[in-house]
Amino acid sequence: MTPASKRFLPPEAIARIARLELRARAVVEGVLAGLHKSPYKGQSVEFLQHREYVRGDDLRRVDWKVWGRQDRLYIKEFEEETNLRLTLLVDGSASMDYRSGALSKYDYAATLAASLAWLALSHGDAVGCAVFDEKIRASVPARTKRSHLSSVVDVLETSRSNRPTAFGPVLRSLSETLPRRGMVVIISDLLGDREGVFQGMQFLRRRGHDLVLLHVMDEDELTFPFEGPTRFEGLELPEHIACNPRALREGYLAAIEEFLANARKRSAAARCDYSLIRTGEPVDAALVQFLSRRSSTAV
Amino acid sequence: MPTFDFFSLLWWGLPLAAAPILIHLINLLRHRKVQWAAMEFLLASQRKFRTRVLLKQILLLLLRIAAVLGIVLTLAQPRLRTALGQLLGGSRTAHVVLLDDSYSMSDLSAGGRIGESSAFDRGKLVVERICEELTAAEGRQELAVGRFSSLTGRKFDIERQTVTPQVVQMVRDELAGLVPSASDCGPREALAAAVEVLGEGTGAADVLWLVSDFRACDWKVADETAQLLRQLSDAGVELRLVDCAFGALGSTGSSADFGASNLSVERLEVVGGVPATGVLVPLEVAVRNNSQNVVRDVQVELREDGASRPGLRIPEIPAGSVAVQRFEARFPQAGSHLIDARVAADAVAVDNTRTAVIAVVDRVDVLVIDGDPRGGGRAADAFYLTAALAPGSGAPTGLRPRIEPPRAITTLDLMAFDCIWLLDVERLDPAEITALEGFARAGGGVVFFMGPRSRAEEINRTLYRDGEGLFPLPLAGPVDLLPEGKNQDPVPDVVVEEHPVVAVLSGQRNPLLDAVRIERFMAVDRSFDDSKEKMPGGVGVRRLLSLRTRAPLVVERPFGEGLVVAVLTTASPTWNNWARANPSWVVVMLEMESHLARVRRRAELLEVGDDFTVTLAARGDESEVDFLIPPDGTIVHQTAAVTPAGTLQATLRATLSAGAYQARWRRLDGSERERVVAVNVDPDEGRLERILREQLDRTLSGVKFQYDSAESLQPDANTFAGVSLVTPLLHALLCVLLLEQLLAYSASYHTTTKPWRYV
């Protein structure tokens, strides 16, 4: 761990905090100590910046003067004057139960989601949350009240299942039910219905949502460090394999690498902000990294 | 095929080869379980690498099995005995070990006193040591081991084969049960057998080990022995002579080094007499002192049919001398009787005992052919002769004279008699002569008495036949013995010559014989000089009695195996007065009968190693014979076979021990028959005098050999070429282990320092 990273709370420390809300608070307090600008962009009376038009942008936000002068379509972005609608979609499927350290992938994802909710609510933004597997198990609509955080936390803490994931129907359903455009943050390991994820993201994107994909992976899943005779039993799949892991490591890592590359590529295609987050990293560090990226790309 | 120094390790170690398989199977049951999310990637990897992983696992399993086998094989000390081994740098060496097992090797007196181990024990240790050295030697070693007694039949105890730990163990097992034989076998036969194996050149570096006690008696025929050794030496065979009798207590190896004390019962036999029931039979026992010192107060223990009888005491036997004692035995029953003579235990036990078998009959038939066709009554020759041979129940002689006319010669089975007496027979038919000659050739005794009916020309023509016939000498005709001159001192008519039959009458003038008057006798042809008449072999006419005129009166000549005696006067007091009330007549006739019958009555003398052959009657006996072997009466069954000569014989080959051997068989009428013979050791083998080293050098002049004592023998392992597989096997094992490690690492069978994690 570098000296800078020592500022962050290690997953082990977070794990010792039993309540998710307190975890989120601990994470956010650390984040806020070094972050003062809102990372969220939206419509506002105060001009923020121009950016090139991309397909799907609202034509009402095209700066026609610039078009008249330069014959190029630019979009005017303003500081949002109204609350941002942040929707947190947390994967609660069985595969998220894997843990190699103090936190399972779901624990990590929930902590991350609660922290984001805390930050958004503290900026007066509306935060909604849903936990899903093959369907949405629980959700709360977006609210701006600070007390809404407890509702979000309740959803995150109580809505677990051991079902496999089905992204497609969930995201399609969500795109139809979200009343306004906003930011949709998907926190998942993407194991399961991968094609459905990206199709669903296409739906959301067409609805004008700003998409963020936080891809949570356990360190073991990325490095496959196992040794000795091991029987692997699927958390979501019914298959099992009895093997010497190092014999399969090379092939596994190649498959994982291909999987991550595909996720990045498909995310970019869907104009989704993709971040790979390792559960071994401190949650606040992951949050700061994410927020920094968002700030640097904000219009 | 490789061989192993510690072959038994293989039995323990080879099953360990199954250990990797068992561990593999156990590990299959001991998989740690992990609940895994990213299963689809693992499945993909497995699909991709399934074949490779399986092959690696199988290869790894095989390597581990090979490693276990390699360790076990290395510990078992393998040696390559194939052509490959030779190719690898070794050379083949053939070792032939000849172990002297003659009974002199049982000598416990090495070093000048009686110890606990015999020369044969030391010889066995030498053979074991040679085997051990050969096992340790590099290269291919071949070994053949044979005892002298076995090699007389050209048979090695361990046939030539490559030395392996199994062979060494086999030699050890073989040696453990060996004891010196009772035979007198020398090195000659053994060397001849070795020549057959090594002499033709085997393409190997051959070594001959002669493990013996080097007794002088074994080297009597040193020329032949030396010739065989020279032949081997010329064939490039390395000669190693190992002396097992070289004193462990600092013996000098000189001829004076022979046994501390060894007495041999050299002879035990019937000496005359008639082996009939109730008759005293004279026997002699001879004891030789084979040591360097005078032995005093030697007790000879005698046993008769297993029962102890009064023994003999020999006051003193000078060094190297023989003492003879005579004793008599009377046997109340007919049959085979055993007499054993034994002296006290000494350095060599085998020659302390000797056995004699005496076939006793109720009466011995004597055939008397009376030439008087009318029978002569009390004045006839037959009367006086039978009166001498069978004087009556008051003086039993065991003889039963049977008086028959000449024609009985062809009608009777002459082999039923030991002696045939012909009394003044006028003439004999050719058939009768042929039968008589056949009888004599077969060992029978024939006595001719002359008389008025005897005709010199007829005898010369039919019986003498210029020396070819049965009669000992040519005759001139009957003549009177002229009386002495009146002025001369009285001289006996009969002069006693030097002969065992008349030995009792020899020496000082015998008044009984002096009283014998010869009036007429059959003169010998003047051209015949009995002193020059010698038969082949130096045996010729020998006088028993002569006349005062130096004319022969009683002569003897061997004929075939038997003896023929011619008494040139009458049996009755017709031409003399000898048979008339002169006791010397009886004495001489009985002695003559015993002398002439000695060949027929001579007990068959067999020595250890000889065959015991029984001749059966083809038409009267069954062909199945049981031989009872001493000392425990082990029965060996043999079926008689017809020999090329047409006789039916059963033979017990190569007797191995001393004692009384019995052959039993049935006649066709159901009755049982038996024959008992005594088999004794050769007493010469008990002469423990050893050949001097200088004599050995002289005997083996020009033959390159190495001479060692059993104690100082140190076979040099470096001289034996060969290849041990341990080093190449260790290298191979190292390679296998390295390969196994690499493959195991590659196949994920190795853990790293990073701890394994459970979910």
GROMACS .gro file of C-alpha atoms in nm, chain B residues 541-732:
model
  192
  840VAL     CA    1   5.438 -12.236  -1.058
  841ARG     CA    2   5.498 -12.217  -0.690
  842ARG     CA    3   5.602 -12.506  -0.477
  843LEU     CA    4   5.439 -12.596  -0.149
  844LEU     CA    5   5.633 -12.909  -0.080
  845SER     CA    6   5.934 -13.064  -0.245
  846LEU     CA    7   6.107 -13.393  -0.215
  847ARG     CA    8   6.449 -13.424  -0.066
  848THR     CA    9   6.570 -13.469  -0.421
  849ARG     CA   10   6.442 -13.118  -0.496
  850ALA     CA   11   6.178 -13.264  -0.719
  851PRO     CA   12   5.847 -13.090  -0.676
  852LEU     CA   13   5.587 -13.275  -0.472
  853VAL     CA   14   5.309 -13.022  -0.436
  854VAL     CA   15   5.291 -12.722  -0.668
  855GLU     CA   16   5.046 -12.445  -0.729
  856ARG     CA   17   4.973 -12.231  -1.028
  857PRO     CA   18   4.711 -11.962  -1.077
  858PHE     CA   19   4.463 -12.024  -1.353
  859GLY     CA   20   4.237 -11.735  -1.433
  860GLU     CA   21   4.107 -11.606  -1.105
  861GLY     CA   22   4.150 -11.938  -0.937
  862LEU     CA   23   4.429 -12.166  -0.827
  863VAL     CA   24   4.527 -12.514  -0.933
  864VAL     CA   25   4.731 -12.741  -0.708
  865ALA     CA   26   4.897 -13.059  -0.824
  866VAL     CA   27   4.992 -13.312  -0.557
  867LEU     CA   28   5.228 -13.547  -0.736
  868THR     CA   29   5.157 -13.845  -0.518
  869THR     CA   30   4.852 -14.027  -0.392
  870ALA     CA   31   4.601 -13.912  -0.133
  871SER     CA   32   4.579 -14.259   0.010
  872PRO     CA   33   4.880 -14.432   0.159
  873THR     CA   34   4.945 -14.609  -0.171
  874TRP     CA   35   5.257 -14.420  -0.276
  875ASN     CA   36   5.326 -14.267   0.063
  876ASN     CA   37   5.233 -14.287   0.425
  877TRP     CA   38   5.130 -13.929   0.473
  878ALA     CA   39   4.760 -13.982   0.524
  879ARG     CA   40   4.814 -14.269   0.756
  880ALA     CA   41   4.783 -14.138   1.109
  881ASN     CA   42   4.991 -13.829   1.043
  882PRO     CA   43   4.819 -13.514   1.175
  883SER     CA   44   5.007 -13.297   0.931
  884TRP     CA   45   4.797 -13.452   0.652
  885VAL     CA   46   4.481 -13.310   0.802
  886VAL     CA   47   4.639 -12.974   0.868
  887VAL     CA   48   4.777 -12.933   0.519
  888MET     CA   49   4.455 -13.050   0.351
  889LEU     CA   50   4.242 -12.807   0.554
  890GLU     CA   51   4.484 -12.524   0.495
  891MET     CA   52   4.492 -12.608   0.128
  892GLU     CA   53   4.114 -12.607   0.108
  893SER     CA   54   4.099 -12.271   0.277
  894HIS     CA   55   4.374 -12.135   0.055
  895LEU     CA   56   4.220 -12.256  -0.269
  896ALA     CA   57   3.875 -12.134  -0.175
  897ARG     CA   58   3.993 -11.790  -0.069
  898VAL     CA   59   3.907 -11.629  -0.397
  899ARG     CA   60   3.557 -11.773  -0.392
  900ARG     CA   61   3.512 -11.688  -0.028
  901ARG     CA   62   3.671 -11.351  -0.046
  902ALA     CA   63   3.415 -11.103   0.060
  903GLU     CA   64   3.350 -10.842  -0.201
  904LEU     CA   65   3.555 -10.539  -0.105
  905LEU     CA   66   3.398 -10.213  -0.204
  906GLU     CA   67   3.523  -9.866  -0.133
  907VAL     CA   68   3.310  -9.558  -0.103
  908GLY     CA   69   3.234  -9.439  -0.450
  909ASP     CA   70   3.222  -9.789  -0.600
  910ASP     CA   71   2.907  -9.931  -0.753
  911PHE     CA   72   2.725 -10.208  -0.570
  912THR     CA   73   2.610 -10.455  -0.830
  913VAL     CA   74   2.387 -10.755  -0.775
  914THR     CA   75   2.368 -11.025  -1.038
  915LEU     CA   76   2.034 -11.197  -1.052
  916ALA     CA   77   1.920 -11.523  -1.200
  917ALA     CA   78   1.733 -11.429  -1.511
  918ARG     CA   79   1.496 -11.722  -1.479
  919GLY     CA   80   1.471 -11.746  -1.106
  920ASP     CA   81   1.470 -11.393  -0.964
  921GLU     CA   82   1.242 -11.101  -0.993
  922SER     CA   83   1.407 -10.792  -1.137
  923GLU     CA   84   1.310 -10.549  -0.859
  924VAL     CA   85   1.586 -10.496  -0.603
  925ASP     CA   86   1.582 -10.287  -0.288
  926PHE     CA   87   1.915 -10.150  -0.175
  927LEU     CA   88   1.939 -10.056   0.192
  928ILE     CA   89   2.193  -9.785   0.244
  929PRO     CA   90   2.375  -9.733   0.573
  930PRO     CA   91   2.369  -9.592   0.827
  931ASP     CA   92   1.993  -9.539   0.849
  932GLY     CA   93   1.880  -9.806   0.606
  933THR     CA   94   1.743  -9.573   0.344
  934ILE     CA   95   1.590  -9.784   0.070
  935VAL     CA   96   1.675  -9.722  -0.293
  936HIS     CA   97   1.470  -9.918  -0.537
  937GLN     CA   98   1.631 -10.036  -0.858
  938THR     CA   99   1.511 -10.245  -1.146
  939ALA     CA  100   1.762 -10.490  -1.281
  940ALA     CA  101   1.855 -10.470  -1.646
  941VAL     CA  102   2.018 -10.712  -1.882
  942THR     CA  103   2.377 -10.621  -1.948
  943PRO     CA  104   2.542 -10.654  -2.288
  944ALA     CA  105   2.698 -10.972  -2.153
  945GLY     CA  106   2.349 -11.109  -2.105
  946THR     CA  107   2.337 -11.112  -1.728
  947LEU     CA  108   2.060 -10.957  -1.526
  948GLN     CA  109   2.207 -10.698  -1.293
  949ALA     CA  110   2.088 -10.428  -1.059
  950THR     CA  111   2.339 -10.162  -0.964
  951LEU     CA  112   2.351  -9.902  -0.693
  952ARG     CA  113   2.575  -9.636  -0.840
  953ALA     CA  114   2.849  -9.454  -0.655
  954THR     CA  115   2.809  -9.549  -0.293
  955LEU     CA  116   2.841  -9.243  -0.076
  956SER     CA  117   2.889  -9.366   0.277
  957ALA     CA  118   3.072  -9.645   0.453
  958GLY     CA  119   2.897  -9.937   0.615
  959ALA     CA  120   2.708 -10.252   0.527
  960TYR     CA  121   2.494 -10.224   0.216
  961GLN     CA  122   2.216 -10.472   0.170
  962ALA     CA  123   2.042 -10.577  -0.148
  963ARG     CA  124   1.711 -10.759  -0.118
  964TRP     CA  125   1.506 -10.917  -0.388
  965ARG     CA  126   1.254 -11.193  -0.436
  966ARG     CA  127   1.278 -11.509  -0.624
  967LEU     CA  128   1.000 -11.609  -0.853
  968ASP     CA  129   0.893 -11.872  -0.604
  969GLY     CA  130   0.829 -11.598  -0.350
  970SER     CA  131   1.128 -11.658  -0.129
  971GLU     CA  132   1.350 -11.366  -0.038
  972ARG     CA  133   1.715 -11.332  -0.108
  973GLU     CA  134   1.968 -11.084   0.011
  974ARG     CA  135   2.324 -10.990  -0.039
  975VAL     CA  136   2.524 -10.782   0.201
  976VAL     CA  137   2.849 -10.611   0.122
  977ALA     CA  138   3.074 -10.391   0.327
  978VAL     CA  139   3.167 -10.057   0.181
  979ASN     CA  140   3.466  -9.899   0.349
  980VAL     CA  141   3.669  -9.587   0.303
  981ASP     CA  142   4.003  -9.597   0.133
  982PRO     CA  143   4.245  -9.603   0.428
  983ASP     CA  144   4.513  -9.426   0.225
  984GLU     CA  145   4.309  -9.108   0.232
  985GLY     CA  146   4.361  -9.103   0.609
  986ARG     CA  147   4.731  -9.050   0.562
  987LEU     CA  148   4.733  -8.683   0.633
  988GLU     CA  149   5.083  -8.613   0.517
  989ARG     CA  150   5.075  -8.309   0.299
  990ILE     CA  151   5.269  -8.229  -0.011
  991LEU     CA  152   5.547  -7.987   0.061
  992ARG     CA  153   5.531  -7.651  -0.103
  993GLU     CA  154   5.868  -7.721  -0.258
  994GLN     CA  155   5.740  -8.050  -0.390
  995LEU     CA  156   5.436  -7.874  -0.527
  996ASP     CA  157   5.656  -7.620  -0.700
  997ARG     CA  158   5.862  -7.898  -0.848
  998THR     CA  159   5.556  -8.095  -0.950
  999LEU     CA  160   5.400  -7.792  -1.113
 1000SER     CA  161   5.724  -7.670  -1.260
 1001GLY     CA  162   5.650  -7.435  -1.544
 1002VAL     CA  163   5.289  -7.391  -1.440
 1003LYS     CA  164   5.200  -7.044  -1.324
 1004PHE     CA  165   4.986  -7.061  -1.015
 1005GLN     CA  166   4.913  -6.867  -0.700
 1006TYR     CA  167   4.918  -7.049  -0.370
 1007ASP     CA  168   4.729  -6.917  -0.067
 1008SER     CA  169   4.623  -7.050   0.263
 1009ALA     CA  170   4.254  -7.036   0.341
 1010GLU     CA  171   4.315  -6.779   0.611
 1011SER     CA  172   4.530  -6.549   0.406
 1012LEU     CA  173   4.322  -6.564   0.092
 1013GLN     CA  174   4.209  -6.219  -0.005
 1014PRO     CA  175   4.046  -6.225  -0.345
 1015ASP     CA  176   4.104  -5.891  -0.504
 1016ALA     CA  177   3.773  -5.751  -0.614
 1017ASN     CA  178   3.950  -5.514  -0.848
 1018THR     CA  179   4.071  -5.800  -1.054
 1019PHE     CA  180   3.717  -5.903  -1.132
 1020ALA     CA  181   3.569  -5.687  -1.401
 1021GLY     CA  182   3.202  -5.594  -1.411
 1022VAL     CA  183   2.941  -5.318  -1.406
 1023SER     CA  184   2.721  -5.201  -1.124
 1024LEU     CA  185   2.405  -5.024  -1.230
 1025VAL     CA  186   2.381  -4.812  -0.918
 1026THR     CA  187   2.555  -4.506  -1.057
 1027PRO     CA  188   2.369  -4.490  -1.390
 1028LEU     CA  189   2.051  -4.566  -1.205
 1029LEU     CA  190   2.113  -4.278  -0.966
 1030HIS     CA  191   2.165  -4.046  -1.260
 1031ALA     CA  192   1.848  -4.169  -1.423
   0.00000   0.00000   0.00000
